[in-house]
């Protein structure tokens, strides 16, 4: 769910010094509004200068504590730095500010699953299944995969089969279901 800042994933990461990256941002204009600070932070994040990007997002949040784009951008940057617990704080805040923010729920669910907080991940995937009709089939697979990790094979199988009812011939659901069935037979 977390998109890379660079649109060219095969491009070599820049090893620019933080000062040089800041000079690039500063030379265009001195950011003063939260929106300008977020834009400057995003420019730094695209250059892989994540710590400095975070400082711009924090300055934006100092001016506007509930600025959704600053929170979202900082959460993404924290994930790129491997600071998933800090990202969770921003995602929680985004959800508190807008309980309908499906992007925040989706990314929080993925982080919870990656951290091994399966119950929280299942809960967030359940919220997405209920409220994101367009991607319901996808969230069923994600929840099913998490249930499988928990050893809840029957529930996982139900989710995979429901996903296939919504989107027949979905190779992702078929593969996940078949793998889970083989695994559960192996351990039976």
JSON list of N, CA and C in Angstrom, two decimals, residues 21-54:
[
{"chain": "A", "resi": 21, "resn": "UNK", "atom": "N", "xyz": [20.52, 18.55, -0.29]},
{"chain": "A", "resi": 21, "resn": "UNK", "atom": "CA", "xyz": [19.09, 18.36, -0.57]},
{"chain": "A", "resi": 21, "resn": "UNK", "atom": "C", "xyz": [18.29, 19.53, -0.04]},
{"chain": "A", "resi": 22, "resn": "UNK", "atom": "N", "xyz": [18.64, 20.03, 1.14]},
{"chain": "A", "resi": 22, "resn": "UNK", "atom": "CA", "xyz": [17.94, 21.17, 1.70]},
{"chain": "A", "resi": 22, "resn": "UNK", "atom": "C", "xyz": [18.17, 22.40, 0.85]},
{"chain": "A", "resi": 23, "resn": "UNK", "atom": "N", "xyz": [19.41, 22.56, 0.32]},
{"chain": "A", "resi": 23, "resn": "UNK", "atom": "CA", "xyz": [19.69, 23.68, -0.56]},
{"chain": "A", "resi": 23, "resn": "UNK", "atom": "C", "xyz": [18.81, 23.65, -1.80]},
{"chain": "A", "resi": 24, "resn": "UNK", "atom": "N", "xyz": [18.55, 22.46, -2.33]},
{"chain": "A", "resi": 24, "resn": "UNK", "atom": "CA", "xyz": [17.70, 22.33, -3.51]},
{"chain": "A", "resi": 24, "resn": "UNK", "atom": "C", "xyz": [16.31, 22.84, -3.18]},
{"chain": "A", "resi": 25, "resn": "UNK", "atom": "N", "xyz": [15.78, 22.46, -2.02]},
{"chain": "A", "resi": 25, "resn": "UNK", "atom": "CA", "xyz": [14.46, 22.90, -1.62]},
{"chain": "A", "resi": 25, "resn": "UNK", "atom": "C", "xyz": [14.47, 24.39, -1.34]},
{"chain": "A", "resi": 26, "resn": "UNK", "atom": "N", "xyz": [15.50, 24.88, -0.65]},
{"chain": "A", "resi": 26, "resn": "UNK", "atom": "CA", "xyz": [15.55, 26.28, -0.25]},
{"chain": "A", "resi": 26, "resn": "UNK", "atom": "C", "xyz": [15.72, 27.22, -1.43]},
{"chain": "A", "resi": 27, "resn": "UNK", "atom": "N", "xyz": [16.39, 26.74, -2.48]},
{"chain": "A", "resi": 27, "resn": "UNK", "atom": "CA", "xyz": [16.66, 27.64, -3.60]},
{"chain": "A", "resi": 27, "resn": "UNK", "atom": "C", "xyz": [15.40, 28.04, -4.35]},
{"chain": "A", "resi": 28, "resn": "UNK", "atom": "N", "xyz": [14.34, 27.22, -4.29]},
{"chain": "A", "resi": 28, "resn": "UNK", "atom": "CA", "xyz": [13.13, 27.56, -5.03]},
{"chain": "A", "resi": 28, "resn": "UNK", "atom": "C", "xyz": [12.30, 28.60, -4.29]},
{"chain": "A", "resi": 29, "resn": "UNK", "atom": "N", "xyz": [12.13, 28.44, -3.00]},
{"chain": "A", "resi": 29, "resn": "UNK", "atom": "CA", "xyz": [11.42, 29.41, -2.18]},
{"chain": "A", "resi": 29, "resn": "UNK", "atom": "C", "xyz": [11.51, 28.97, -0.73]},
{"chain": "A", "resi": 30, "resn": "UNK", "atom": "N", "xyz": [11.30, 29.89, 0.15]},
{"chain": "A", "resi": 30, "resn": "UNK", "atom": "CA", "xyz": [11.32, 29.57, 1.58]},
{"chain": "A", "resi": 30, "resn": "UNK", "atom": "C", "xyz": [9.91, 29.11, 1.94]},
{"chain": "A", "resi": 31, "resn": "UNK", "atom": "N", "xyz": [9.75, 27.83, 2.29]},
{"chain": "A", "resi": 31, "resn": "UNK", "atom": "CA", "xyz": [8.41, 27.34, 2.62]},
{"chain": "A", "resi": 31, "resn": "UNK", "atom": "C", "xyz": [7.89, 27.98, 3.91]},
{"chain": "A", "resi": 32, "resn": "UNK", "atom": "N", "xyz": [6.65, 28.44, 3.86]},
{"chain": "A", "resi": 32, "resn": "UNK", "atom": "CA", "xyz": [6.08, 29.08, 5.04]},
{"chain": "A", "resi": 32, "resn": "UNK", "atom": "C", "xyz": [4.72, 28.51, 5.41]},
{"chain": "A", "resi": 33, "resn": "UNK", "atom": "N", "xyz": [3.94, 28.06, 4.45]},
{"chain": "A", "resi": 33, "resn": "UNK", "atom": "CA", "xyz": [2.64, 27.51, 4.76]},
{"chain": "A", "resi": 33, "resn": "UNK", "atom": "C", "xyz": [2.76, 25.99, 4.95]},
{"chain": "A", "resi": 34, "resn": "UNK", "atom": "N", "xyz": [1.81, 25.39, 5.64]},
{"chain": "A", "resi": 34, "resn": "UNK", "atom": "CA", "xyz": [1.86, 23.93, 5.78]},
{"chain": "A", "resi": 34, "resn": "UNK", "atom": "C", "xyz": [1.93, 23.21, 4.43]},
{"chain": "A", "resi": 35, "resn": "UNK", "atom": "N", "xyz": [1.20, 23.71, 3.45]},
{"chain": "A", "resi": 35, "resn": "UNK", "atom": "CA", "xyz": [1.22, 23.08, 2.13]},
{"chain": "A", "resi": 35, "resn": "UNK", "atom": "C", "xyz": [2.60, 23.17, 1.48]},
{"chain": "A", "resi": 36, "resn": "UNK", "atom": "N", "xyz": [3.24, 24.33, 1.60]},
{"chain": "A", "resi": 36, "resn": "UNK", "atom": "CA", "xyz": [4.59, 24.51, 1.05]},
{"chain": "A", "resi": 36, "resn": "UNK", "atom": "C", "xyz": [5.58, 23.61, 1.78]},
{"chain": "A", "resi": 37, "resn": "UNK", "atom": "N", "xyz": [5.43, 23.49, 3.09]},
{"chain": "A", "resi": 37, "resn": "UNK", "atom": "CA", "xyz": [6.32, 22.64, 3.87]},
{"chain": "A", "resi": 37, "resn": "UNK", "atom": "C", "xyz": [6.15, 21.17, 3.49]},
{"chain": "A", "resi": 38, "resn": "UNK", "atom": "N", "xyz": [4.91, 20.75, 3.28]},
{"chain": "A", "resi": 38, "resn": "UNK", "atom": "CA", "xyz": [4.66, 19.37, 2.85]},
{"chain": "A", "resi": 38, "resn": "UNK", "atom": "C", "xyz": [5.27, 19.13, 1.48]},
{"chain": "A", "resi": 39, "resn": "UNK", "atom": "N", "xyz": [5.07, 20.06, 0.56]},
{"chain": "A", "resi": 39, "resn": "UNK", "atom": "CA", "xyz": [5.66, 19.92, -0.79]},
{"chain": "A", "resi": 39, "resn": "UNK", "atom": "C", "xyz": [7.18, 19.83, -0.71]},
{"chain": "A", "resi": 40, "resn": "UNK", "atom": "N", "xyz": [7.79, 20.67, 0.13]},
{"chain": "A", "resi": 40, "resn": "UNK", "atom": "CA", "xyz": [9.25, 20.62, 0.29]},
{"chain": "A", "resi": 40, "resn": "UNK", "atom": "C", "xyz": [9.68, 19.28, 0.89]},
{"chain": "A", "resi": 41, "resn": "UNK", "atom": "N", "xyz": [8.92, 18.79, 1.87]},
{"chain": "A", "resi": 41, "resn": "UNK", "atom": "CA", "xyz": [9.22, 17.49, 2.46]},
{"chain": "A", "resi": 41, "resn": "UNK", "atom": "C", "xyz": [9.09, 16.37, 1.45]},
{"chain": "A", "resi": 42, "resn": "UNK", "atom": "N", "xyz": [8.08, 16.42, 0.61]},
{"chain": "A", "resi": 42, "resn": "UNK", "atom": "CA", "xyz": [7.90, 15.40, -0.42]},
{"chain": "A", "resi": 42, "resn": "UNK", "atom": "C", "xyz": [9.04, 15.42, -1.42]},
{"chain": "A", "resi": 43, "resn": "UNK", "atom": "N", "xyz": [9.51, 16.62, -1.76]},
{"chain": "A", "resi": 43, "resn": "UNK", "atom": "CA", "xyz": [10.65, 16.72, -2.68]},
{"chain": "A", "resi": 43, "resn": "UNK", "atom": "C", "xyz": [11.88, 16.05, -2.08]},
{"chain": "A", "resi": 44, "resn": "UNK", "atom": "N", "xyz": [12.09, 16.24, -0.79]},
{"chain": "A", "resi": 44, "resn": "UNK", "atom": "CA", "xyz": [13.22, 15.61, -0.11]},
{"chain": "A", "resi": 44, "resn": "UNK", "atom": "C", "xyz": [13.03, 14.09, -0.03]},
{"chain": "A", "resi": 45, "resn": "UNK", "atom": "N", "xyz": [11.81, 13.67, 0.25]},
{"chain": "A", "resi": 45, "resn": "UNK", "atom": "CA", "xyz": [11.54, 12.22, 0.33]},
{"chain": "A", "resi": 45, "resn": "UNK", "atom": "C", "xyz": [11.79, 11.55, -1.01]},
{"chain": "A", "resi": 46, "resn": "UNK", "atom": "N", "xyz": [11.45, 12.22, -2.10]},
{"chain": "A", "resi": 46, "resn": "UNK", "atom": "CA", "xyz": [11.70, 11.65, -3.43]},
{"chain": "A", "resi": 46, "resn": "UNK", "atom": "C", "xyz": [13.20, 11.50, -3.69]},
{"chain": "A", "resi": 47, "resn": "UNK", "atom": "N", "xyz": [13.99, 12.32, -3.04]},
{"chain": "A", "resi": 47, "resn": "UNK", "atom": "CA", "xyz": [15.45, 12.23, -3.16]},
{"chain": "A", "resi": 47, "resn": "UNK", "atom": "C", "xyz": [16.04, 11.27, -2.13]},
{"chain": "A", "resi": 48, "resn": "UNK", "atom": "N", "xyz": [15.17, 10.58, -1.39]},
{"chain": "A", "resi": 48, "resn": "UNK", "atom": "CA", "xyz": [15.58, 9.64, -0.36]},
{"chain": "A", "resi": 48, "resn": "UNK", "atom": "C", "xyz": [16.28, 10.31, 0.83]},
{"chain": "A", "resi": 49, "resn": "UNK", "atom": "N", "xyz": [15.97, 11.56, 1.08]},
{"chain": "A", "resi": 49, "resn": "UNK", "atom": "CA", "xyz": [16.51, 12.29, 2.22]},
{"chain": "A", "resi": 49, "resn": "UNK", "atom": "C", "xyz": [15.38, 12.35, 3.26]},
{"chain": "A", "resi": 50, "resn": "UNK", "atom": "N", "xyz": [15.13, 11.20, 3.87]},
{"chain": "A", "resi": 50, "resn": "UNK", "atom": "CA", "xyz": [13.94, 11.02, 4.68]},
{"chain": "A", "resi": 50, "resn": "UNK", "atom": "C", "xyz": [13.94, 11.79, 6.00]},
{"chain": "A", "resi": 51, "resn": "UNK", "atom": "N", "xyz": [15.06, 11.83, 6.70]},
{"chain": "A", "resi": 51, "resn": "UNK", "atom": "CA", "xyz": [15.08, 12.54, 7.99]},
{"chain": "A", "resi": 51, "resn": "UNK", "atom": "C", "xyz": [14.76, 14.02, 7.80]},
{"chain": "A", "resi": 52, "resn": "UNK", "atom": "N", "xyz": [15.33, 14.62, 6.78]},
{"chain": "A", "resi": 52, "resn": "UNK", "atom": "CA", "xyz": [15.06, 16.03, 6.52]},
{"chain": "A", "resi": 52, "resn": "UNK", "atom": "C", "xyz": [13.61, 16.22, 6.06]},
{"chain": "A", "resi": 53, "resn": "UNK", "atom": "N", "xyz": [13.09, 15.26, 5.32]},
{"chain": "A", "resi": 53, "resn": "UNK", "atom": "CA", "xyz": [11.69, 15.33, 4.90]},
{"chain": "A", "resi": 53, "resn": "UNK", "atom": "C", "xyz": [10.79, 15.35, 6.12]},
{"chain": "A", "resi": 54, "resn": "UNK", "atom": "N", "xyz": [11.10, 14.49, 7.08]},
{"chain": "A", "resi": 54, "resn": "UNK", "atom": "CA", "xyz": [10.30, 14.45, 8.31]},
{"chain": "A", "resi": 54, "resn": "UNK", "atom": "C", "xyz": [10.32, 15.79, 9.02]}
]
